[in-house]
Structure formats: C-alpha cells, structure tokens
Coordinates of C-alpha atoms and ligand atoms in Angstrom, one line a residue:
M1 CA 0.1 0.3 0.1
P2 CA 1.1 3.2 -1.0
G3 CA 2.2 6.1 2.0
P4 CA 0.3 9.6 2.7
R5 CA 1.7 11.8 0.1
D6 CA 4.3 14.0 1.1
S7 CA 3.3 17.1 -1.7
H8 CA 0.1 18.3 -3.0
L9 CA -1.3 16.9 -6.3
P10 CA -2.9 19.6 -8.2
F11 CA -6.4 19.1 -9.3
A12 CA -5.2 19.7 -12.8
L13 CA -2.0 20.7 -14.7
P14 CA -1.4 21.9 -18.4
D15 CA 1.3 19.1 -20.1
I16 CA 3.6 21.8 -21.2
T17 CA 7.2 20.2 -22.8
D18 CA 9.9 22.0 -24.2
E19 CA 8.5 21.9 -27.6
E20 CA 5.8 24.6 -26.6
I21 CA 8.1 26.6 -25.0
Q22 CA 10.8 26.3 -28.0
A23 CA 7.5 27.3 -30.2
V24 CA 7.0 30.4 -27.9
T25 CA 10.5 31.4 -28.1
A26 CA 10.3 31.3 -32.0
V27 CA 7.4 33.2 -32.2
L28 CA 8.6 35.9 -29.4
R29 CA 11.7 36.1 -31.9
S30 CA 9.9 36.3 -35.0
G31 CA 8.9 40.2 -34.8
W32 CA 5.0 39.2 -35.2
I33 CA 3.4 37.9 -32.0
T34 CA -0.1 38.8 -32.5
T35 CA -2.8 37.2 -35.0
G36 CA -0.7 36.2 -37.8
P37 CA 0.9 33.3 -39.4
E38 CA 0.9 30.7 -36.7
T39 CA -3.1 31.4 -36.3
K40 CA -3.8 31.2 -39.3
A41 CA -1.5 27.5 -39.6
F42 CA -3.3 26.8 -36.3
E43 CA -6.6 26.9 -37.7
Q44 CA -5.8 25.2 -41.3
E45 CA -4.3 22.2 -39.1
F46 CA -7.0 22.2 -36.3
A47 CA -9.8 22.1 -39.3
R48 CA -8.2 19.2 -40.8
Y49 CA -8.0 17.0 -37.5
I50 CA -11.7 17.6 -37.1
G51 CA -12.6 17.5 -40.6
V52 CA -14.5 20.5 -40.9
G53 CA -14.3 23.5 -43.7
H54 CA -13.2 26.5 -41.4
A55 CA -11.6 27.0 -37.7
V56 CA -11.4 30.1 -36.3
A57 CA -8.7 30.8 -33.7
L58 CA -10.4 32.7 -30.9
N59 CA -9.3 34.3 -27.2
S60 CA -11.8 31.6 -25.4
C61 CA -14.4 29.4 -25.9
T62 CA -16.7 31.8 -24.6
A63 CA -16.0 34.3 -27.0
A64 CA -16.4 31.6 -29.6
L65 CA -20.0 30.8 -28.1
H66 CA -20.8 34.5 -28.5
L67 CA -20.0 35.1 -32.4
A68 CA -21.7 31.5 -33.2
L69 CA -25.3 32.5 -31.3
E70 CA -24.5 36.1 -32.4
A71 CA -23.9 35.1 -35.9
L72 CA -27.1 32.9 -35.7
G73 CA -29.1 36.3 -35.3
V74 CA -29.7 35.7 -31.3
T75 CA -31.4 39.0 -30.4
E76 CA -32.8 40.3 -27.2
S77 CA -36.2 38.6 -28.1
D78 CA -34.9 35.1 -28.5
E79 CA -34.3 32.0 -25.6
V80 CA -31.8 29.2 -26.1
L81 CA -32.1 25.6 -24.4
T82 CA -29.1 24.6 -22.7
S83 CA -27.6 21.6 -19.4
T84 CA -27.9 23.0 -16.2
I85 CA -25.1 21.2 -15.4
T86 CA -22.6 23.0 -16.9
F87 CA -20.2 26.4 -16.6
T88 CA -21.6 29.8 -16.5
A89 CA -20.1 30.8 -20.0
T90 CA -22.3 28.1 -22.0
A91 CA -25.2 30.4 -20.8
E92 CA -23.9 34.0 -20.3
V93 CA -23.2 34.6 -24.1
V94 CA -27.3 34.6 -24.1
E95 CA -27.2 37.0 -21.7
Y96 CA -24.6 39.0 -23.2
L97 CA -26.8 39.2 -26.3
G98 CA -29.4 40.3 -24.3
G99 CA -31.9 37.1 -24.5
R100 CA -32.7 34.5 -21.8
S101 CA -31.2 31.4 -21.5
R102 CA -33.6 28.5 -20.1
F103 CA -32.3 25.6 -18.4
I104 CA -32.8 21.8 -18.6
D105 CA -32.2 18.6 -16.4
V106 CA -30.0 15.9 -17.4
E107 CA -29.4 12.2 -18.8
R108 CA -28.9 10.4 -15.5
D109 CA -25.9 8.0 -17.4
T110 CA -23.9 10.8 -18.6
L111 CA -25.4 13.8 -17.4
N112 CA -25.3 15.3 -20.8
L113 CA -28.4 17.4 -21.5
S114 CA -31.5 15.3 -21.8
P115 CA -33.1 15.1 -25.5
D116 CA -36.1 14.0 -23.6
R117 CA -36.4 16.9 -21.8
V118 CA -35.5 19.2 -24.4
R119 CA -38.5 17.9 -25.9
E120 CA -40.7 18.1 -23.3
T121 CA -39.8 21.9 -22.5
I122 CA -40.8 22.7 -26.3
E123 CA -44.1 20.7 -25.9
R124 CA -44.8 22.1 -22.6
Q125 CA -43.7 25.7 -22.8
Y126 CA -43.6 27.1 -26.1
D127 CA -46.5 27.6 -28.9
W128 CA -45.8 27.8 -32.7
R129 CA -46.9 31.5 -33.4
D130 CA -46.1 34.2 -36.2
G131 CA -43.4 31.6 -37.3
F132 CA -41.7 30.8 -34.2
W133 CA -42.0 29.1 -31.2
R134 CA -42.6 31.5 -29.1
H135 CA -43.2 30.9 -24.7
R136 CA -46.2 31.1 -23.3
E137 CA -45.6 33.4 -20.4
T138 CA -42.4 35.6 -22.1
E139 CA -43.5 35.7 -25.8
G140 CA -39.7 34.9 -26.2
R141 CA -39.0 33.2 -29.4
L142 CA -37.1 29.9 -29.1
R143 CA -34.1 30.2 -31.2
A144 CA -31.4 27.6 -30.4
I145 CA -30.2 24.3 -28.9
V146 CA -26.9 24.5 -26.8
P147 CA -25.4 20.7 -26.0
V148 CA -22.7 20.5 -23.6
H149 CA -20.8 17.3 -23.7
Y150 CA -20.4 17.0 -20.0
G151 CA -16.6 16.0 -19.2
G152 CA -16.0 14.7 -22.4
H153 CA -18.5 12.2 -23.0
P154 CA -20.7 13.1 -26.3
C155 CA -24.2 14.3 -26.0
D156 CA -27.0 12.1 -28.2
M157 CA -26.0 14.7 -31.3
E158 CA -28.4 12.5 -33.6
T159 CA -31.6 13.3 -31.2
L160 CA -30.9 16.6 -30.2
L161 CA -29.8 17.5 -34.1
A162 CA -33.3 15.9 -34.9
I163 CA -35.5 17.5 -32.5
A164 CA -33.7 20.9 -33.8
A165 CA -34.6 19.8 -37.8
E166 CA -38.0 19.0 -36.5
Y167 CA -38.6 22.5 -34.4
E168 CA -36.6 24.7 -36.9
L169 CA -34.2 25.6 -34.5
K170 CA -30.4 25.9 -34.4
V171 CA -27.4 24.2 -32.7
V172 CA -24.2 25.6 -31.4
D173 CA -22.2 23.0 -29.7
D174 CA -20.6 23.7 -26.5
A175 CA -17.4 21.5 -27.0
A176 CA -15.0 23.1 -24.3
H177 CA -15.0 19.4 -22.8
A178 CA -15.2 17.3 -26.3
L179 CA -12.0 17.6 -27.7
P180 CA -10.7 14.9 -29.0
A181 CA -14.1 13.3 -28.8
S182 CA -15.9 11.5 -31.7
I183 CA -19.5 9.7 -31.9
G184 CA -18.9 6.4 -34.3
G185 CA -15.6 7.8 -35.7
R186 CA -17.0 11.5 -36.4
R187 CA -15.3 14.0 -34.3
I188 CA -17.2 16.6 -32.2
G189 CA -16.9 19.8 -34.1
A190 CA -17.8 17.9 -37.6
M191 CA -21.5 17.3 -36.4
G192 CA -22.7 19.7 -38.8
C193 CA -23.6 22.1 -36.4
P194 CA -21.2 25.2 -35.3
T195 CA -19.1 24.3 -32.3
A196 CA -17.1 25.9 -29.9
F197 CA -13.9 24.6 -28.4
S198 CA -11.9 25.8 -24.8
F199 CA -8.4 25.9 -24.6
Y200 CA -8.3 26.9 -21.3
A201 CA -5.4 26.5 -18.9
T202 CA -7.2 22.9 -17.6
K203 CA -8.5 21.6 -21.2
T204 CA -7.1 18.6 -23.1
L205 CA -5.8 20.9 -25.5
T206 CA -4.0 24.3 -24.0
T207 CA -2.6 27.7 -25.3
G208 CA -3.2 29.3 -21.6
E209 CA -6.8 30.8 -22.7
G210 CA -8.4 30.5 -26.2
G211 CA -10.8 28.6 -28.5
M212 CA -11.9 27.7 -31.8
F213 CA -14.6 28.1 -33.5
C214 CA -15.5 25.6 -36.0
T215 CA -18.4 25.5 -39.2
D216 CA -19.0 24.2 -42.4
D217 CA -20.6 27.1 -43.1
D218 CA -18.6 29.5 -45.3
S219 CA -20.9 32.9 -44.4
L220 CA -20.9 32.0 -40.6
A221 CA -17.0 31.2 -40.8
D222 CA -16.8 35.1 -42.5
R223 CA -19.2 36.4 -39.4
V224 CA -17.3 35.4 -37.1
R225 CA -13.9 36.3 -38.1
L226 CA -15.8 40.0 -38.7
M227 CA -17.1 40.1 -35.7
S228 CA -13.8 39.0 -33.3
L229 CA -11.3 41.9 -34.8
H230 CA -13.8 44.9 -34.1
G231 CA -16.4 44.4 -37.0
I232 CA -13.3 45.6 -39.1
S233 CA -13.0 44.3 -42.8
R234 CA -9.6 42.7 -42.8
G235 CA -7.1 41.8 -39.9
A236 CA -3.9 43.8 -39.3
W237 CA -1.6 41.0 -40.5
K238 CA -2.8 41.7 -43.8
R239 CA -2.7 45.3 -43.7
Y240 CA 1.2 45.3 -42.4
A241 CA 2.5 42.9 -44.1
A242 CA 5.1 43.9 -46.9
D243 CA 2.6 44.1 -50.0
G244 CA -0.5 44.9 -47.2
S245 CA -2.5 48.4 -47.9
W246 CA -3.1 50.9 -45.1
F247 CA -6.9 50.8 -45.6
Y248 CA -9.6 49.0 -43.6
E249 CA -13.4 49.6 -43.0
V250 CA -15.3 49.1 -39.8
V251 CA -18.5 47.6 -41.4
D252 CA -20.0 46.6 -38.2
A253 CA -19.4 46.7 -33.9
G254 CA -17.4 43.9 -33.1
Y255 CA -15.2 42.5 -30.2
K256 CA -11.8 42.1 -29.8
Y257 CA -11.9 38.1 -29.5
N258 CA -8.9 37.2 -31.4
L259 CA -6.1 35.0 -30.5
T260 CA -2.3 35.7 -30.6
D261 CA 0.3 34.0 -32.6
I262 CA 2.0 33.6 -29.2
A263 CA -0.9 31.2 -28.3
A264 CA -1.4 29.8 -31.0
A265 CA 2.2 28.2 -31.2
I266 CA 1.5 26.2 -27.9
G267 CA -1.7 25.4 -29.9
R268 CA 0.0 23.8 -32.8
V269 CA 2.2 21.5 -30.4
Q270 CA -0.7 20.4 -28.4
L271 CA -2.7 19.5 -31.3
R272 CA 0.3 17.4 -32.6
R273 CA 0.7 15.8 -28.8
L274 CA -3.1 15.5 -28.7
E275 CA -3.6 12.0 -29.5
Q276 CA -1.0 10.8 -27.1
M277 CA -2.1 13.4 -24.4
W278 CA -5.5 11.6 -24.8
E279 CA -4.0 8.3 -24.5
R280 CA -2.8 9.4 -21.2
R281 CA -5.8 10.5 -20.0
R282 CA -8.0 7.2 -21.1
A283 CA -5.3 4.7 -19.3
I284 CA -5.9 7.0 -16.1
A285 CA -9.3 6.4 -16.4
A286 CA -9.3 2.7 -17.0
R287 CA -7.2 2.5 -14.1
Y288 CA -9.9 4.4 -11.8
D289 CA -12.8 2.2 -13.6
R290 CA -10.9 -1.2 -12.7
E291 CA -9.6 -0.1 -9.4
F292 CA -13.4 1.4 -8.0
A293 CA -15.2 -1.4 -9.4
S294 CA -14.4 -3.3 -6.1
V295 CA -15.8 -0.3 -3.9
P296 CA -19.5 -0.2 -4.0
E297 CA -19.8 3.6 -2.2
V298 CA -19.2 4.9 -5.3
E299 CA -19.6 4.8 -8.9
V300 CA -17.6 5.4 -11.8
P301 CA -18.7 7.5 -14.9
S302 CA -20.3 5.4 -17.6
V303 CA -19.9 5.5 -21.3
R304 CA -21.9 4.7 -23.8
E305 CA -21.5 2.6 -26.8
G306 CA -19.9 3.5 -30.4
V307 CA -18.4 7.4 -28.5
R308 CA -14.8 8.4 -27.8
H309 CA -15.0 10.1 -24.1
A310 CA -12.6 13.2 -24.4
W311 CA -11.6 12.6 -20.5
H312 CA -11.5 16.0 -19.7
L313 CA -13.2 15.4 -16.3
Y314 CA -13.7 11.9 -14.5
P315 CA -16.5 12.4 -12.6
L316 CA -17.2 10.2 -9.6
R317 CA -20.3 9.7 -7.9
L318 CA -20.6 8.8 -3.9
R319 CA -23.1 6.4 -2.9
L320 CA -24.0 9.0 0.0
E321 CA -26.7 6.7 1.3
Q322 CA -23.7 4.1 2.0
L323 CA -21.3 6.9 3.5
Q324 CA -21.5 8.6 7.3
I325 CA -20.1 11.8 5.8
D326 CA -21.3 14.1 2.6
R327 CA -19.7 15.1 -0.5
A328 CA -17.9 18.2 1.1
Q329 CA -16.3 16.2 4.0
F330 CA -15.3 13.3 1.2
L331 CA -13.2 16.1 -0.7
E332 CA -12.1 18.0 2.9
K333 CA -10.9 14.7 3.3
L334 CA -9.1 14.2 0.0
R335 CA -7.5 17.8 0.8
K336 CA -6.1 16.4 3.9
R337 CA -4.6 13.5 2.3
Q338 CA -2.5 16.2 -0.7
I339 CA -5.3 15.4 -3.4
G340 CA -7.0 18.2 -5.2
A341 CA -10.6 17.7 -6.2
S342 CA -13.2 19.6 -7.3
V343 CA -16.7 19.4 -8.7
H344 CA -18.1 20.2 -11.9
F345 CA -20.8 21.9 -11.8
I346 CA -23.0 23.7 -9.0
P347 CA -26.1 23.8 -11.2
L348 CA -26.7 26.6 -13.0
H349 CA -30.2 27.1 -11.7
R350 CA -28.6 27.1 -8.1
Q351 CA -26.6 30.3 -9.3
P352 CA -27.7 33.6 -7.2
F353 CA -28.1 35.2 -11.0
Y354 CA -29.6 32.8 -12.6
T355 CA -32.1 31.7 -10.1
Q356 CA -32.6 35.7 -9.2
R357 CA -33.6 36.6 -13.0
Y358 CA -35.5 33.4 -13.7
G359 CA -36.9 31.8 -10.9
Y360 CA -35.9 28.3 -10.9
Q361 CA -37.1 25.8 -8.4
A362 CA -35.1 22.9 -7.9
T363 CA -38.0 21.1 -7.9
D364 CA -37.7 21.7 -12.1
F365 CA -34.5 19.4 -12.2
P366 CA -35.3 16.7 -10.1
L367 CA -32.2 14.5 -12.0
S368 CA -29.6 17.5 -11.6
E369 CA -30.7 17.7 -7.9
Q370 CA -30.1 13.9 -7.2
E371 CA -27.2 13.8 -8.7
Y372 CA -25.2 17.4 -8.0
P373 CA -24.9 16.0 -4.1
R374 CA -23.1 13.3 -5.0
L375 CA -20.4 14.1 -7.8
I376 CA -17.0 15.0 -7.3
S377 CA -14.2 15.8 -9.7
L378 CA -11.3 12.9 -9.7
P379 CA -7.6 14.5 -10.8
I380 CA -6.8 13.2 -15.0
Y381 CA -4.8 14.8 -17.0
S382 CA -1.3 13.1 -18.5
R383 CA 1.1 14.7 -16.5
M384 CA -0.3 12.5 -14.0
S385 CA 2.5 9.7 -13.1
E386 CA 1.2 6.2 -11.8
G387 CA 2.2 7.2 -8.2
D388 CA -0.4 10.1 -8.5
V389 CA -3.3 7.9 -9.8
E390 CA -2.2 5.3 -7.0
S391 CA -2.1 8.1 -4.3
V392 CA -5.8 9.0 -5.7
T393 CA -7.0 5.5 -5.9
A394 CA -5.5 4.7 -2.4
A395 CA -7.0 7.8 -0.8
V396 CA -10.4 7.5 -2.1
R397 CA -10.2 3.8 -0.7
D398 CA -8.8 5.2 2.7
I399 CA -11.6 7.6 3.1
V400 CA -14.5 5.2 1.9
Q401 CA -12.9 2.8 4.3
E402 CA -13.3 5.2 7.5
S403 CA -16.7 6.5 6.7
R404 CA -18.9 3.5 5.8
A405 CA -22.1 3.7 7.2
Ligands
PLP501 C1 -18.9 23.7 -20.6 C2 -18.1 25.0 -20.7 N1 -18.3 25.9 -21.5 C3 -17.8 26.7 -21.9 C4 -16.4 27.2 -21.1 C5 -15.8 28.7 -21.7 O1 -14.5 28.3 -22.0 P1 -13.6 29.4 -21.9 O2 -12.6 29.7 -20.6 O3 -12.4 29.0 -23.0 O4 -14.5 30.5 -22.4 C6 -16.6 26.3 -19.9 C7 -14.7 26.5 -19.6 O5 -14.7 25.7 -18.5 C8 -17.1 24.9 -19.7 O6 -16.8 23.9 -18.9

C-alpha cells in the first residue's frame, strides 16, 4: 500500500514540454506576436484534424459561443435551451446578446443535456405563433439549443439535431470538454452544427487561454471572423504585411476576441501531441474504473457504446446512503490527503444570478438535484504519474473505509 503523499497533487496541470516552449520562443523572436501566420496555420491544422471546413481561432470558448449565437442572429427577443449542469459561460453568452437562457435537466448516465427533457420543454412551454416557437409566458422566440458534452462524454447529437430540425432551431455545440471526442468515428466539431472549443489552462489542449470556432458554413465563418476583430474588414496581419494596404473599413461594432500567435504556437504543438495526451488520460480513466469496481460506495462514469470520451473530467459519484459523510467532507478528506479534487458543476439553476433572473425551482431539475450532491471530479491529466494515480485511488479507498455507514 502506498503511504500518504508528501506533496499536494494539483487537480489539473497543463502538459507543456520543451517543444511548446521553443515554439513560443520562436514566435517571440519573429517580430510578429499577435494574430498572424501561426494562428492561420493553427486554424488550418485544427480544421483538418476535426474534419470541418472552417476553424476560427479566438481568445476563449466563451468568445466562440458568443460569436456563434451572434452570427445566427440571436437577439433580445430570443431564448436558448441548454443544460443546467455546465459552466456559466455556456449561458452568459445568451445574456450578452440580451436573450434568455432556459435550463434543462440532464440524463442520468452521462449528465448531458437530456433530449427527452428538451422535447418536453418545447412541447409544454412553447406555442407556434407568427413563424416562431414562442414561450407561453415570456413571448420569447425559441431560437437555439446548446448541447454541452459534460466532462468529454459526447451528447446524443443524433437525437438533439433531429429535434432541432423538427422544431426549426439552430444548434451551437459547446464542446469545451469534447476534444478529442467523437461519435461513430466522427469528431465532435464535425457534426454539422457550429461548435466552440476551449483551450483554457485545464483543458485537454491548452494555449493558456484560447478557443476555436468550427463550422462548415462559409457565411457563419466569415461573420465570426469579422466580429472577432472589431468588425473590421481585414485583419492587421494583412494590413501590415509587406504587400499590405493601410485601408480598412469598420462594417459593424465587433469585439476583440482574436488569438495571439504566441498562444497559437502553443496550440499547434499541443494539437500534434493531442492523441498521445488523450491516450494517457484514457489509461488513467481505465485504471480508476478498474480500481473502483470493487468499491461499492462509489459509482464510476459510464461510457455509451460507439463514442469516444475525451476524458476532460473523471466524475465520480458517491453513494451517500452508504457513507457517513457528505460530499463536502469527502472533498475535505481528499484535501487532507494532499489530493486536489473539484466539483463540476454547481447547477446553473442554483446560481444566484440565474435564480433571481428566472425564478428557477429545484423541483424543475430532479435529476440534477439528485446527482449534484454526489459528484466529485478526480484529477485526470496526462502529466499524472502512475504513483499519482495510485495515491488518488488509495485515498478514495481509505476515505470510504473509514466513512462506511
Ligand atoms: C462547458 C464549458 N463551456 C464553456 C467554457 C468556457 O471556456 P473558456 O474558458 O475557454 O471561455 C467552459 C470553461 O471551463 C466550460 O466548462
């Protein structure tokens, strides 16, 4: 049995090698450090990897989600359906545009947005009037669905896309956790709907901060590109190039969401290393699964047939009725054993901003309310050694043993 750790195991660590450091150094020495040739190359390589027509590099996934909804024409009269078990970024972008986000409960096994609940919500709360599904109370027009691939397990995209087609809704895919996830060999990002990826520091591919918007639609890609740089008709790289022209036009009030070449250089190396980093996370997940199979007080994440899980998170569910402690005490015991762990996510319907704005009731989200108090996220990242993984499993076993009901 391994002894207690002598140092804290962080919940997440970026996997940065000398290759990324050298790539950044080269950009710093090059004389061009903001959006330019590295970003262009990163976009092309990313689009090829995903199997999608366009990739637009941005400074966050939040920016990608915001610009996607903007490009689809979401405004203050509109409503967007999404999962309650997600990060606030998924919903706040609807608020940026003055629209209303409407939260939906999740599926029991994956904790992903439930297609059944989506359909039920539309049928119960919206009527078809004047060419739109309008909410019976707010009169808001239902415009889009935003699936979230919780932890990296793909959503049931076939059903969600079919519902969207049936009700004439757009889909913007929040794939912040879903690189490199796929369904039947087709990558998330190539599902036929605009998709947003995150390269935040804890993600499966990181550029420190960063994101990517993917689409096959030429006009959506053009709009996102335009609005990502002040609504200016041509980027600075083109203007300042040797054969560039000083002239540009502001055609809309855009945003400042571009990715720098410094970040893109990290991203290009990370993309080359992505499969190898994913293999390591998959091996860690497999080891957790094996070790916890003999611990009935915890429930390991289930993976559906035919999907590839990105393993951004490893959400373990506690069987609280078999333990004398609650989730907060469990996390505290992990912390005392030097294991960093977390909770993903406090459901958005419980967050004060959304509760006050929309008046959500816990009873509207029975599954999220049942699962959230049992959820903990264990560390899962490619830099973890076998010893690190073992210290996590040993700590979980130890806590379970001393806390059995
Ligand atoms: C589900 C989800 N969507 C969107 C985001 C936002 O990503 P970013 O930090 O790149 O804006 C996150 C960030 O963690 C997330 O977890």
